[in-house]
mmCIF file of C-alpha atoms in Angstrom:
data_model
loop_
_atom_site.group_PDB
_atom_site.id
_atom_site.type_symbol
_atom_site.label_atom_id
_atom_site.label_comp_id
_atom_site.label_asym_id
_atom_site.label_seq_id
_atom_site.Cartn_x
_atom_site.Cartn_y
_atom_site.Cartn_z
ATOM 1 C CA UNK A 156 -41.239 -22.291 -30.219
ATOM 2 C CA UNK A 157 -39.385 -18.953 -29.934
ATOM 3 C CA UNK A 158 -39.311 -16.165 -32.541
ATOM 4 C CA UNK A 159 -36.071 -17.421 -34.066
ATOM 5 C CA UNK A 160 -37.434 -20.923 -34.644
ATOM 6 C CA UNK A 161 -40.641 -19.543 -36.155
ATOM 7 C CA UNK A 162 -38.726 -17.165 -38.435
ATOM 8 C CA UNK A 163 -36.389 -19.928 -39.642
ATOM 9 C CA UNK A 164 -39.217 -22.358 -40.370
ATOM 10 C CA UNK A 165 -41.388 -19.760 -42.124
ATOM 11 C CA UNK A 166 -38.427 -18.585 -44.192
ATOM 12 C CA UNK A 167 -37.977 -22.162 -45.409
ATOM 13 C CA UNK A 168 -41.693 -22.554 -46.145
ATOM 14 C CA UNK A 169 -42.077 -19.304 -48.070
ATOM 15 C CA UNK A 170 -38.950 -20.012 -50.087
ATOM 16 C CA UNK A 171 -40.103 -23.501 -51.139
ATOM 17 C CA UNK A 172 -41.879 -22.590 -54.435
ATOM 18 C CA UNK A 173 -38.971 -20.406 -55.579
ATOM 19 C CA UNK A 174 -36.420 -23.077 -54.671
ATOM 20 C CA UNK A 175 -38.393 -25.764 -56.522
ATOM 21 C CA UNK A 176 -38.386 -23.651 -59.690
ATOM 22 C CA UNK A 177 -34.753 -22.612 -59.230
ATOM 23 C CA UNK A 178 -33.734 -26.283 -59.230
ATOM 24 C CA UNK A 179 -35.127 -26.542 -62.770
ATOM 25 C CA UNK A 180 -33.168 -23.530 -64.034
ATOM 26 C CA UNK A 181 -30.349 -25.487 -65.690
ATOM 27 C CA UNK A 182 -32.918 -27.604 -67.539
ATOM 28 C CA UNK A 183 -34.801 -24.455 -68.617
ATOM 29 C CA UNK A 184 -31.520 -23.104 -69.987
ATOM 30 C CA UNK A 185 -30.903 -26.328 -71.900
ATOM 31 C CA UNK A 186 -34.411 -26.987 -73.240
ATOM 32 C CA UNK A 187 -36.209 -23.635 -73.525
ATOM 33 C CA UNK A 188 -33.422 -21.118 -74.090
ATOM 34 C CA UNK A 189 -31.256 -23.522 -76.117
ATOM 35 C CA UNK A 190 -28.244 -22.334 -74.176
ATOM 36 C CA UNK A 191 -24.864 -23.358 -75.537
ATOM 37 C CA UNK A 192 -22.795 -26.077 -73.921
ATOM 38 C CA UNK A 193 -20.468 -23.362 -72.612
ATOM 39 C CA UNK A 194 -23.341 -21.491 -70.927
ATOM 40 C CA UNK A 195 -24.705 -24.653 -69.318
ATOM 41 C CA UNK A 196 -21.235 -25.790 -68.222
ATOM 42 C CA UNK A 197 -20.467 -22.339 -66.815
ATOM 43 C CA UNK A 198 -23.691 -22.308 -64.838
ATOM 44 C CA UNK A 199 -23.041 -25.798 -63.441
ATOM 45 C CA UNK A 200 -19.458 -24.854 -62.597
ATOM 46 C CA UNK A 201 -20.033 -21.422 -61.080
ATOM 47 C CA UNK A 202 -23.116 -22.365 -59.064
ATOM 48 C CA UNK A 203 -20.996 -24.301 -56.539
ATOM 49 C CA UNK A 204 -17.736 -22.445 -57.247
ATOM 50 C CA UNK A 205 -19.290 -19.089 -56.351
ATOM 51 C CA UNK A 206 -19.189 -20.188 -52.720
ATOM 52 C CA UNK A 207 -15.582 -18.960 -52.815
ATOM 53 C CA UNK A 208 -17.029 -15.434 -52.973
ATOM 54 C CA UNK A 209 -19.813 -16.267 -50.515
ATOM 55 C CA UNK A 210 -17.260 -16.248 -47.710
ATOM 56 C CA UNK A 211 -16.948 -12.471 -48.067
ATOM 57 C CA UNK A 212 -20.651 -12.019 -47.463
ATOM 58 C CA UNK A 213 -20.409 -14.317 -44.464
ATOM 59 C CA UNK A 214 -17.208 -12.741 -43.112
ATOM 60 C CA UNK A 215 -18.970 -9.454 -42.311
ATOM 61 C CA UNK A 216 -20.646 -11.068 -39.297
ATOM 62 C CA UNK A 217 -17.514 -12.427 -37.619
ATOM 63 C CA UNK A 218 -17.720 -11.330 -33.972
ATOM 64 C CA UNK A 219 -20.443 -8.851 -34.966
ATOM 65 C CA UNK A 220 -23.854 -9.904 -33.689
ATOM 66 C CA UNK A 221 -25.325 -6.559 -34.712
ATOM 67 C CA UNK A 222 -24.808 -7.557 -38.362
ATOM 68 C CA UNK A 223 -26.514 -10.954 -38.243
ATOM 69 C CA UNK A 224 -30.072 -9.838 -39.080
ATOM 70 C CA UNK A 225 -29.047 -7.184 -41.674
ATOM 71 C CA UNK A 226 -26.849 -9.833 -43.324
ATOM 72 C CA UNK A 227 -29.753 -12.187 -44.067
ATOM 73 C CA UNK A 228 -32.256 -9.420 -44.907
ATOM 74 C CA UNK A 229 -30.053 -7.525 -47.373
ATOM 75 C CA UNK A 230 -28.891 -10.867 -48.780
ATOM 76 C CA UNK A 231 -32.468 -11.957 -49.408
ATOM 77 C CA UNK A 232 -33.291 -8.763 -51.278
ATOM 78 C CA UNK A 233 -30.117 -8.749 -53.410
ATOM 79 C CA UNK A 234 -30.359 -12.457 -54.242
ATOM 80 C CA UNK A 235 -33.969 -12.320 -55.448
ATOM 81 C CA UNK A 236 -33.875 -8.949 -57.236
ATOM 82 C CA UNK A 237 -32.633 -10.063 -60.721
ATOM 83 C CA UNK A 238 -35.488 -12.567 -61.078
ATOM 84 C CA UNK A 239 -37.995 -9.724 -61.300
ATOM 85 C CA UNK A 240 -36.477 -8.882 -64.705
ATOM 86 C CA UNK A 241 -36.924 -12.374 -66.192
ATOM 87 C CA UNK A 242 -40.127 -11.467 -68.134
ATOM 88 C CA UNK A 243 -38.269 -8.728 -70.005
ATOM 89 C CA UNK A 244 -34.778 -10.124 -70.713
ATOM 90 C CA UNK A 245 -34.129 -13.018 -73.127
ATOM 91 C CA UNK A 246 -30.351 -13.243 -72.879
ATOM 92 C CA UNK A 247 -29.274 -16.646 -71.482
ATOM 93 C CA UNK A 248 -26.230 -14.980 -69.908
ATOM 94 C CA UNK A 249 -28.495 -12.818 -67.749
ATOM 95 C CA UNK A 250 -30.299 -15.965 -66.574
ATOM 96 C CA UNK A 251 -26.967 -17.646 -65.816
ATOM 97 C CA UNK A 252 -25.649 -14.625 -63.870
ATOM 98 C CA UNK A 253 -28.920 -14.293 -61.923
ATOM 99 C CA UNK A 254 -28.827 -17.947 -60.908
ATOM 100 C CA UNK A 255 -25.180 -17.728 -59.861
ATOM 101 C CA UNK A 256 -25.737 -14.519 -57.863
ATOM 102 C CA UNK A 257 -28.652 -16.096 -56.005
ATOM 103 C CA UNK A 258 -26.570 -19.135 -55.066
ATOM 104 C CA UNK A 259 -23.698 -16.926 -53.895
ATOM 105 C CA UNK A 260 -25.979 -14.906 -51.598
ATOM 106 C CA UNK A 261 -28.022 -17.918 -50.509
ATOM 107 C CA UNK A 262 -24.862 -19.616 -49.295
ATOM 108 C CA UNK A 263 -23.341 -16.399 -48.024
ATOM 109 C CA UNK A 264 -26.086 -15.940 -45.433
ATOM 110 C CA UNK A 265 -25.674 -19.473 -44.045
ATOM 111 C CA UNK A 266 -23.046 -18.448 -41.435
ATOM 112 C CA UNK A 267 -25.425 -15.746 -40.150
ATOM 113 C CA UNK A 268 -28.342 -18.176 -39.888
ATOM 114 C CA UNK A 269 -26.238 -20.829 -38.141
ATOM 115 C CA UNK A 270 -24.889 -18.317 -35.641
ATOM 116 C CA UNK A 271 -28.434 -17.020 -34.977
ATOM 117 C CA UNK A 272 -29.616 -20.584 -34.306
ATOM 118 C CA UNK A 273 -26.577 -21.207 -32.100
ATOM 119 C CA UNK A 274 -27.303 -18.057 -30.047
ATOM 120 C CA UNK A 275 -31.093 -18.266 -29.761
ATOM 121 C CA UNK A 276 -31.973 -21.967 -29.934
ATOM 122 C CA UNK A 277 -30.889 -24.474 -27.232
ATOM 123 C CA UNK A 278 -28.498 -27.169 -28.450
ATOM 124 C CA UNK A 279 -30.957 -30.013 -27.865
ATOM 125 C CA UNK A 280 -33.541 -28.252 -30.052
ATOM 126 C CA UNK A 281 -31.249 -26.901 -32.784
ATOM 127 C CA UNK A 282 -31.225 -30.013 -34.965
ATOM 128 C CA UNK A 283 -35.002 -30.374 -34.702
ATOM 129 C CA UNK A 284 -35.674 -26.744 -35.625
ATOM 130 C CA UNK A 285 -33.363 -27.009 -38.623
ATOM 131 C CA UNK A 286 -34.880 -30.305 -39.773
ATOM 132 C CA UNK A 287 -38.448 -29.058 -39.260
ATOM 133 C CA UNK A 288 -37.798 -25.986 -41.373
ATOM 134 C CA UNK A 289 -36.195 -28.010 -44.133
ATOM 135 C CA UNK A 290 -38.839 -30.756 -44.016
ATOM 136 C CA UNK A 291 -41.803 -28.375 -44.187
ATOM 137 C CA UNK A 292 -40.109 -26.626 -47.096
ATOM 138 C CA UNK A 293 -39.686 -29.918 -48.938
ATOM 139 C CA UNK A 294 -43.232 -31.066 -48.194
ATOM 140 C CA UNK A 295 -44.558 -27.809 -49.593
ATOM 141 C CA UNK A 296 -42.394 -28.352 -52.638
ATOM 142 C CA UNK A 297 -43.746 -31.803 -53.435
ATOM 143 C CA UNK A 298 -47.057 -30.769 -55.033
ATOM 144 C CA UNK A 299 -45.890 -27.493 -56.584
ATOM 145 C CA UNK A 300 -43.245 -29.030 -58.867
ATOM 146 C CA UNK A 301 -45.906 -31.240 -60.440
ATOM 147 C CA UNK A 302 -47.942 -28.149 -61.284
ATOM 148 C CA UNK A 303 -44.823 -26.296 -62.409
ATOM 149 C CA UNK A 304 -43.755 -29.208 -64.617
ATOM 150 C CA UNK A 305 -47.178 -29.345 -66.285
ATOM 151 C CA UNK A 306 -47.145 -25.581 -66.837
ATOM 152 C CA UNK A 307 -43.676 -25.684 -68.379
ATOM 153 C CA UNK A 308 -44.771 -28.481 -70.745
ATOM 154 C CA UNK A 309 -48.081 -26.849 -71.718
ATOM 155 C CA UNK A 310 -47.000 -23.187 -71.710
ATOM 156 C CA UNK A 311 -43.346 -22.786 -72.627
ATOM 157 C CA UNK A 312 -42.037 -19.517 -71.272
ATOM 158 C CA UNK A 313 -44.393 -19.337 -68.281
ATOM 159 C CA UNK A 314 -41.316 -19.665 -66.052
ATOM 160 C CA UNK A 315 -40.518 -16.028 -66.879
ATOM 161 C CA UNK A 316 -43.503 -14.931 -64.772
ATOM 162 C CA UNK A 317 -43.295 -17.681 -62.171
ATOM 163 C CA UNK A 318 -39.816 -16.619 -61.059
ATOM 164 C CA UNK A 319 -40.753 -13.047 -60.018
ATOM 165 C CA UNK A 320 -44.005 -14.267 -58.440
ATOM 166 C CA UNK A 321 -42.224 -16.858 -56.317
ATOM 167 C CA UNK A 322 -39.391 -14.424 -55.536
ATOM 168 C CA UNK A 323 -41.926 -11.977 -54.108
ATOM 169 C CA UNK A 324 -43.472 -14.732 -51.987
ATOM 170 C CA UNK A 325 -40.030 -15.709 -50.706
ATOM 171 C CA UNK A 326 -39.246 -12.114 -49.721
ATOM 172 C CA UNK A 327 -42.302 -11.909 -47.448
ATOM 173 C CA UNK A 328 -40.206 -13.885 -44.954
ATOM 174 C CA UNK A 329 -38.353 -10.636 -44.213
ATOM 175 C CA UNK A 330 -41.291 -9.648 -41.994
ATOM 176 C CA UNK A 331 -40.524 -12.524 -39.623
ATOM 177 C CA UNK A 332 -36.742 -12.146 -39.821
ATOM 178 C CA UNK A 333 -37.001 -8.554 -38.570
ATOM 179 C CA UNK A 334 -38.578 -9.867 -35.361
ATOM 180 C CA UNK A 335 -35.644 -12.128 -34.439
ATOM 181 C CA UNK A 336 -34.123 -10.920 -31.139
ATOM 182 C CA UNK A 337 -30.329 -10.672 -30.937
ATOM 183 C CA UNK A 338 -28.284 -9.788 -27.864
ATOM 184 C CA UNK A 339 -25.795 -7.288 -29.284
ATOM 185 C CA UNK A 340 -23.705 -6.929 -26.138
ATOM 186 C CA UNK A 341 -20.635 -8.705 -27.527
ATOM 187 C CA UNK A 342 -19.427 -6.583 -30.429
ATOM 188 C CA UNK A 343 -15.821 -6.139 -31.455
ATOM 189 C CA UNK A 344 -15.058 -2.601 -32.580
ATOM 190 C CA UNK A 345 -14.234 -2.162 -36.231
ATOM 191 C CA UNK A 346 -10.596 -1.681 -37.228
ATOM 192 C CA UNK A 347 -9.678 1.011 -39.776
ATOM 193 C CA UNK A 348 -10.793 -0.130 -43.227
ATOM 194 C CA UNK A 349 -8.150 -1.888 -45.303
ATOM 195 C CA UNK A 350 -9.092 -3.262 -48.717
ATOM 196 C CA UNK A 351 -6.248 -5.790 -48.777
ATOM 197 C CA UNK A 352 -7.203 -7.020 -45.311
ATOM 198 C CA UNK A 353 -10.860 -7.336 -46.318
ATOM 199 C CA UNK A 354 -9.793 -9.557 -49.220
ATOM 200 C CA UNK A 355 -7.263 -11.718 -47.395
ATOM 201 C CA UNK A 356 -8.519 -11.910 -43.809
ATOM 202 C CA UNK A 357 -11.358 -14.441 -44.431
ATOM 203 C CA UNK A 358 -8.833 -16.799 -46.074
ATOM 204 C CA UNK A 359 -6.340 -16.289 -43.251
ATOM 205 C CA UNK A 360 -9.052 -17.171 -40.719
ATOM 206 C CA UNK A 361 -10.007 -20.282 -42.683
ATOM 207 C CA UNK A 362 -6.386 -21.422 -43.052
ATOM 208 C CA UNK A 363 -5.699 -20.860 -39.360
ATOM 209 C CA UNK A 364 -8.749 -22.929 -38.428
ATOM 210 C CA UNK A 365 -7.832 -25.780 -40.788
ATOM 211 C CA UNK A 366 -4.275 -25.905 -39.415
ATOM 212 C CA UNK A 367 -5.280 -25.737 -35.749
ATOM 213 C CA UNK A 368 -8.313 -28.020 -35.758
ATOM 214 C CA UNK A 369 -7.321 -31.468 -37.014
ATOM 215 C CA UNK A 370 -10.804 -32.897 -36.389
ATOM 216 C CA UNK A 371 -12.492 -30.234 -38.491
ATOM 217 C CA UNK A 372 -9.807 -30.633 -41.175
ATOM 218 C CA UNK A 373 -10.512 -34.358 -41.425
ATOM 219 C CA UNK A 374 -14.240 -33.669 -41.657
ATOM 220 C CA UNK A 375 -13.624 -31.223 -44.510
ATOM 221 C CA UNK A 376 -11.552 -33.806 -46.392
ATOM 222 C CA UNK A 377 -14.272 -36.444 -46.128
ATOM 223 C CA UNK A 378 -17.107 -34.104 -47.047
ATOM 224 C CA UNK A 379 -15.032 -32.685 -49.917
ATOM 225 C CA UNK A 380 -14.598 -36.110 -51.523
ATOM 226 C CA UNK A 381 -18.187 -37.156 -50.870
ATOM 227 C CA UNK A 382 -19.457 -33.953 -52.458
ATOM 228 C CA UNK A 383 -17.177 -34.477 -55.457
ATOM 229 C CA UNK A 384 -18.950 -37.760 -56.087
ATOM 230 C CA UNK A 385 -22.268 -35.960 -56.494
ATOM 231 C CA UNK A 386 -20.954 -32.845 -58.223
ATOM 232 C CA UNK A 387 -18.933 -34.615 -60.899
ATOM 233 C CA UNK A 388 -22.092 -36.072 -62.483
ATOM 234 C CA UNK A 389 -23.895 -32.716 -62.792
ATOM 235 C CA UNK A 390 -22.615 -31.847 -66.323
ATOM 236 C CA UNK A 391 -23.966 -35.089 -67.769
ATOM 237 C CA UNK A 392 -27.421 -34.944 -66.143
ATOM 238 C CA UNK A 393 -29.300 -32.641 -68.615
ATOM 239 C CA UNK A 394 -28.131 -34.704 -71.578
ATOM 240 C CA UNK A 395 -28.665 -37.994 -69.733
ATOM 241 C CA UNK A 396 -32.202 -37.087 -68.633
ATOM 242 C CA UNK A 397 -33.471 -35.346 -71.772
ATOM 243 C CA UNK A 398 -31.533 -37.048 -74.576
ATOM 244 C CA UNK A 399 -30.933 -40.551 -73.214
ATOM 245 C CA UNK A 400 -34.078 -41.033 -71.111
ATOM 246 C CA UNK A 401 -36.151 -38.547 -73.168
ATOM 247 C CA UNK A 402 -38.229 -37.457 -70.172
ATOM 248 C CA UNK A 403 -40.599 -34.465 -70.021
ATOM 249 C CA UNK A 404 -40.564 -31.552 -67.570
ATOM 250 C CA UNK A 405 -43.369 -33.273 -65.634
ATOM 251 C CA UNK A 406 -41.339 -36.476 -65.253
ATOM 252 C CA UNK A 407 -38.288 -34.400 -64.350
ATOM 253 C CA UNK A 408 -40.281 -32.567 -61.662
ATOM 254 C CA UNK A 409 -41.550 -35.874 -60.241
ATOM 255 C CA UNK A 410 -37.990 -37.190 -59.956
ATOM 256 C CA UNK A 411 -36.090 -34.116 -58.802
ATOM 257 C CA UNK A 412 -38.658 -32.423 -56.588
ATOM 258 C CA UNK A 413 -41.369 -34.905 -55.664
ATOM 259 C CA UNK A 414 -39.331 -38.095 -55.143
ATOM 260 C CA UNK A 415 -36.425 -36.217 -53.625
ATOM 261 C CA UNK A 416 -38.848 -34.241 -51.445
ATOM 262 C CA UNK A 417 -40.594 -37.391 -50.221
ATOM 263 C CA UNK A 418 -37.291 -39.012 -49.292
ATOM 264 C CA UNK A 419 -36.182 -35.849 -47.508
ATOM 265 C CA UNK A 420 -39.432 -35.162 -45.647
ATOM 266 C CA UNK A 421 -39.944 -38.744 -44.465
ATOM 267 C CA UNK A 422 -36.486 -39.053 -42.935
ATOM 268 C CA UNK A 423 -35.598 -35.584 -41.673
ATOM 269 C CA UNK A 424 -36.864 -36.317 -38.144
ATOM 270 C CA UNK A 425 -34.909 -39.595 -38.190
ATOM 271 C CA UNK A 426 -31.698 -37.757 -39.135
ATOM 272 C CA UNK A 427 -32.206 -35.139 -36.405
ATOM 273 C CA UNK A 428 -32.666 -37.825 -33.747
ATOM 274 C CA UNK A 429 -29.703 -39.794 -35.080
ATOM 275 C CA UNK A 430 -27.422 -36.748 -34.955
ATOM 276 C CA UNK A 431 -28.253 -36.259 -31.276
ATOM 277 C CA UNK A 432 -27.293 -39.868 -30.502
ATOM 278 C CA UNK A 433 -24.363 -40.580 -32.814
ATOM 279 C CA UNK A 434 -20.748 -39.485 -33.101
ATOM 280 C CA UNK A 435 -20.553 -36.787 -35.814
ATOM 281 C CA UNK A 436 -18.082 -38.519 -38.159
ATOM 282 C CA UNK A 437 -20.088 -41.741 -38.068
ATOM 283 C CA UNK A 438 -23.294 -39.810 -38.750
ATOM 284 C CA UNK A 439 -21.650 -38.187 -41.785
ATOM 285 C CA UNK A 440 -20.384 -41.553 -43.032
ATOM 286 C CA UNK A 441 -23.953 -42.886 -43.243
ATOM 287 C CA UNK A 442 -24.918 -39.858 -45.321
ATOM 288 C CA UNK A 443 -22.003 -40.433 -47.695
ATOM 289 C CA UNK A 444 -22.611 -44.161 -48.227
ATOM 290 C CA UNK A 445 -26.141 -43.343 -49.413
ATOM 291 C CA UNK A 446 -24.641 -40.718 -51.743
ATOM 292 C CA UNK A 447 -22.334 -43.422 -53.137
ATOM 293 C CA UNK A 448 -25.328 -45.585 -54.066
ATOM 294 C CA UNK A 449 -27.152 -42.793 -55.966
ATOM 295 C CA UNK A 450 -25.098 -42.841 -59.235
ATOM 296 C CA UNK A 451 -25.187 -46.648 -59.374
ATOM 297 C CA UNK A 452 -28.972 -46.770 -59.033
ATOM 298 C CA UNK A 453 -29.362 -43.920 -61.544
ATOM 299 C CA UNK A 454 -27.590 -46.012 -64.188
ATOM 300 C CA UNK A 455 -30.450 -48.525 -64.191
ATOM 301 C CA UNK A 456 -32.977 -45.830 -65.185
ATOM 302 C CA UNK A 457 -31.943 -46.455 -68.812
ATOM 303 C CA UNK A 458 -33.901 -49.689 -68.561
ATOM 304 C CA UNK A 459 -36.871 -48.522 -66.487
ATOM 305 C CA UNK A 460 -37.893 -45.075 -65.171
ATOM 306 C CA UNK A 461 -38.726 -46.700 -61.829
ATOM 307 C CA UNK A 462 -34.997 -46.580 -61.054
ATOM 308 C CA UNK A 463 -34.885 -42.846 -61.822
ATOM 309 C CA UNK A 464 -37.587 -42.149 -59.254
ATOM 310 C CA UNK A 465 -36.129 -44.627 -56.760
ATOM 311 C CA UNK A 466 -32.660 -43.070 -57.073
ATOM 312 C CA UNK A 467 -34.035 -39.598 -56.325
ATOM 313 C CA UNK A 468 -35.951 -40.874 -53.303
ATOM 314 C CA UNK A 469 -32.571 -42.129 -52.076
ATOM 315 C CA UNK A 470 -31.024 -38.773 -52.969
ATOM 316 C CA UNK A 471 -33.657 -37.023 -50.846
ATOM 317 C CA UNK A 472 -32.953 -39.340 -47.909
ATOM 318 C CA UNK A 473 -29.237 -38.615 -48.271
ATOM 319 C CA UNK A 474 -29.818 -34.880 -48.564
ATOM 320 C CA UNK A 475 -31.796 -34.846 -45.324
ATOM 321 C CA UNK A 476 -28.696 -36.016 -43.477
ATOM 322 C CA UNK A 477 -26.282 -34.021 -45.621
ATOM 323 C CA UNK A 478 -28.035 -30.723 -44.885
ATOM 324 C CA UNK A 479 -27.767 -31.366 -41.149
ATOM 325 C CA UNK A 480 -24.132 -32.458 -41.366
ATOM 326 C CA UNK A 481 -22.991 -29.566 -43.563
ATOM 327 C CA UNK A 482 -24.979 -26.735 -41.992
ATOM 328 C CA UNK A 483 -24.568 -27.757 -38.364
ATOM 329 C CA UNK A 484 -20.933 -28.827 -38.565
ATOM 330 C CA UNK A 485 -19.991 -25.253 -37.686
ATOM 331 C CA UNK A 486 -21.895 -25.136 -34.373
ATOM 332 C CA UNK A 487 -20.907 -28.764 -33.615
ATOM 333 C CA UNK A 488 -17.154 -28.218 -33.985
ATOM 334 C CA UNK A 489 -17.177 -24.622 -32.700
ATOM 335 C CA UNK A 490 -18.885 -25.515 -29.413
ATOM 336 C CA UNK A 491 -18.619 -22.253 -27.417
ATOM 337 C CA UNK A 492 -16.658 -20.355 -30.072
ATOM 338 C CA UNK A 493 -18.060 -18.128 -32.827
ATOM 339 C CA UNK A 494 -19.229 -20.622 -35.473
ATOM 340 C CA UNK A 495 -19.135 -18.234 -38.457
ATOM 341 C CA UNK A 496 -15.536 -19.062 -39.482
ATOM 342 C CA UNK A 497 -16.411 -22.788 -39.448
ATOM 343 C CA UNK A 498 -19.424 -22.187 -41.695
ATOM 344 C CA UNK A 499 -17.310 -19.932 -43.923
ATOM 345 C CA UNK A 500 -14.796 -22.771 -44.278
ATOM 346 C CA UNK A 501 -17.624 -24.992 -45.502
ATOM 347 C CA UNK A 502 -18.473 -22.371 -48.127
ATOM 348 C CA UNK A 503 -14.842 -22.079 -49.216
ATOM 349 C CA UNK A 504 -14.307 -25.816 -49.673
ATOM 350 C CA UNK A 505 -17.572 -26.167 -51.616
ATOM 351 C CA UNK A 506 -16.445 -23.312 -53.855
ATOM 352 C CA UNK A 507 -12.987 -24.778 -54.425
ATOM 353 C CA UNK A 508 -14.549 -28.140 -55.243
ATOM 354 C CA UNK A 509 -16.939 -26.482 -57.672
ATOM 355 C CA UNK A 510 -14.169 -24.756 -59.613
ATOM 356 C CA UNK A 511 -12.818 -27.946 -61.172
ATOM 357 C CA UNK A 512 -15.202 -30.853 -60.450
ATOM 358 C CA UNK A 513 -17.878 -30.167 -63.133
ATOM 359 C CA UNK A 514 -15.149 -29.691 -65.753
ATOM 360 C CA UNK A 515 -13.583 -32.959 -64.647
ATOM 361 C CA UNK A 516 -16.958 -34.684 -65.066
ATOM 362 C CA UNK A 517 -17.449 -33.206 -68.548
ATOM 363 C CA UNK A 518 -13.875 -34.156 -69.517
ATOM 364 C CA UNK A 519 -14.275 -37.762 -68.357
ATOM 365 C CA UNK A 520 -17.617 -38.054 -70.165
ATOM 366 C CA UNK A 521 -16.033 -36.821 -73.409
ATOM 367 C CA UNK A 522 -13.287 -39.447 -73.207
ATOM 368 C CA UNK A 523 -15.235 -42.379 -71.822
ATOM 369 C CA UNK A 524 -19.008 -42.362 -71.243
ATOM 370 C CA UNK A 525 -21.694 -41.145 -68.856
ATOM 371 C CA UNK A 526 -21.747 -44.608 -67.263
ATOM 372 C CA UNK A 527 -18.038 -44.327 -66.484
ATOM 373 C CA UNK A 528 -18.620 -40.938 -64.820
ATOM 374 C CA UNK A 529 -21.413 -42.410 -62.693
ATOM 375 C CA UNK A 530 -19.220 -45.322 -61.556
ATOM 376 C CA UNK A 531 -16.271 -42.990 -60.895
ATOM 377 C CA UNK A 532 -18.544 -40.715 -58.837
ATOM 378 C CA UNK A 533 -19.676 -43.644 -56.731
ATOM 379 C CA UNK A 534 -16.063 -44.715 -56.136
ATOM 380 C CA UNK A 535 -15.159 -41.231 -54.854
ATOM 381 C CA UNK A 536 -18.020 -41.332 -52.368
ATOM 382 C CA UNK A 537 -17.062 -44.830 -51.182
ATOM 383 C CA UNK A 538 -13.558 -43.545 -50.504
ATOM 384 C CA UNK A 539 -15.021 -40.612 -48.531
ATOM 385 C CA UNK A 540 -17.147 -43.067 -46.551
ATOM 386 C CA UNK A 541 -14.039 -45.050 -45.548
ATOM 387 C CA UNK A 542 -12.314 -41.816 -44.511
ATOM 388 C CA UNK A 543 -15.230 -40.815 -42.262
ATOM 389 C CA UNK A 544 -15.410 -44.286 -40.649
ATOM 390 C CA UNK A 545 -11.672 -44.190 -39.882
ATOM 391 C CA UNK A 546 -11.970 -40.765 -38.238
ATOM 392 C CA UNK A 547 -15.071 -41.834 -36.321
ATOM 393 C CA UNK A 548 -13.108 -44.652 -34.709
ATOM 394 C CA UNK A 549 -10.226 -42.300 -33.938
ATOM 395 C CA UNK A 550 -12.585 -39.707 -32.398
ATOM 396 C CA UNK A 551 -14.132 -42.355 -30.145
ATOM 397 C CA UNK A 552 -10.678 -43.617 -29.092
ATOM 398 C CA UNK A 553 -9.576 -40.074 -28.205
ATOM 399 C CA UNK A 554 -12.776 -39.493 -26.269
ATOM 400 C CA UNK A 555 -12.194 -42.649 -24.188
ATOM 401 C CA UNK A 556 -8.586 -41.740 -23.314
#
């Protein structure tokens, strides 16, 4: 394994405890801080929607290899910094803003990481390195959430000290990131600074790509709809899990981190091998059909918690493929081009989807019921699955011409 592979894997491992706790943040807001419905809804909405701003962080590296390493290092520091103040600040809004900022930076550095992997890791190894890093991170996060859940149940408020502790552990990965070698030969000279151009150019690049690359445009449409199916149920989950199912933090940790982590870790090698053998649209369609089943299975947890755990095992399996599809779509479609604009397009579409989808879910739940939202979410994903299958057949036909 080269230095890039080691740095990527260790970054994932060292981040695992922080990420496991971060995934409980919306539930901490709801249960411990008694955040208002507006605060919870804003957090759930802005967490994905902030990807619209993430493209600016990612755009700094376009055609600039010399900025790749600084991009992920500065991003890591800025993203983790607010969590060191958690023991001293009680305001739920500060917690919300900290969580949103972290997600913006965490997604903003994705184009840099994908371009680094594209440059330094051979194509036949890229999927395996990515899946190894993610799998080890999830395996490490299987036991910790159980301990975290018990601590949160026994000692309310302990999360205030866990966040800075885990943030510090996550930041130790900077040591390994500094050792990543980058060939800086190909650097485009900077143009004179223009504020208006800095604001508009990333969107112009994204629009140009979407117009010119029909295959990537069709992929974005399918992934957009499939992601809507999962995102639209997010506003109802805290109420569904705590008020309807009446589960504890420990049971929540078992479902969200342990079961999801098991499903992810057990199948990540399978997904990596499958991606190397299968047409990309067809690969993505398999991911989406599993996503379509998740809300339907979750509905049965009202009758037995077994279905809650089973649904999150399925979610973890789906996420193992989804992470590969979403993160590596840039290098896959870019081929020999700079992949950063492809990855930035992914960030933009996730952000656009996040602006309205959680509100749509909350609106539908207020008119109908949580069960209706779950069924509607599944229907969206089934439609996305059909779209991906259609484009898979078309891609194979074009390849055989």
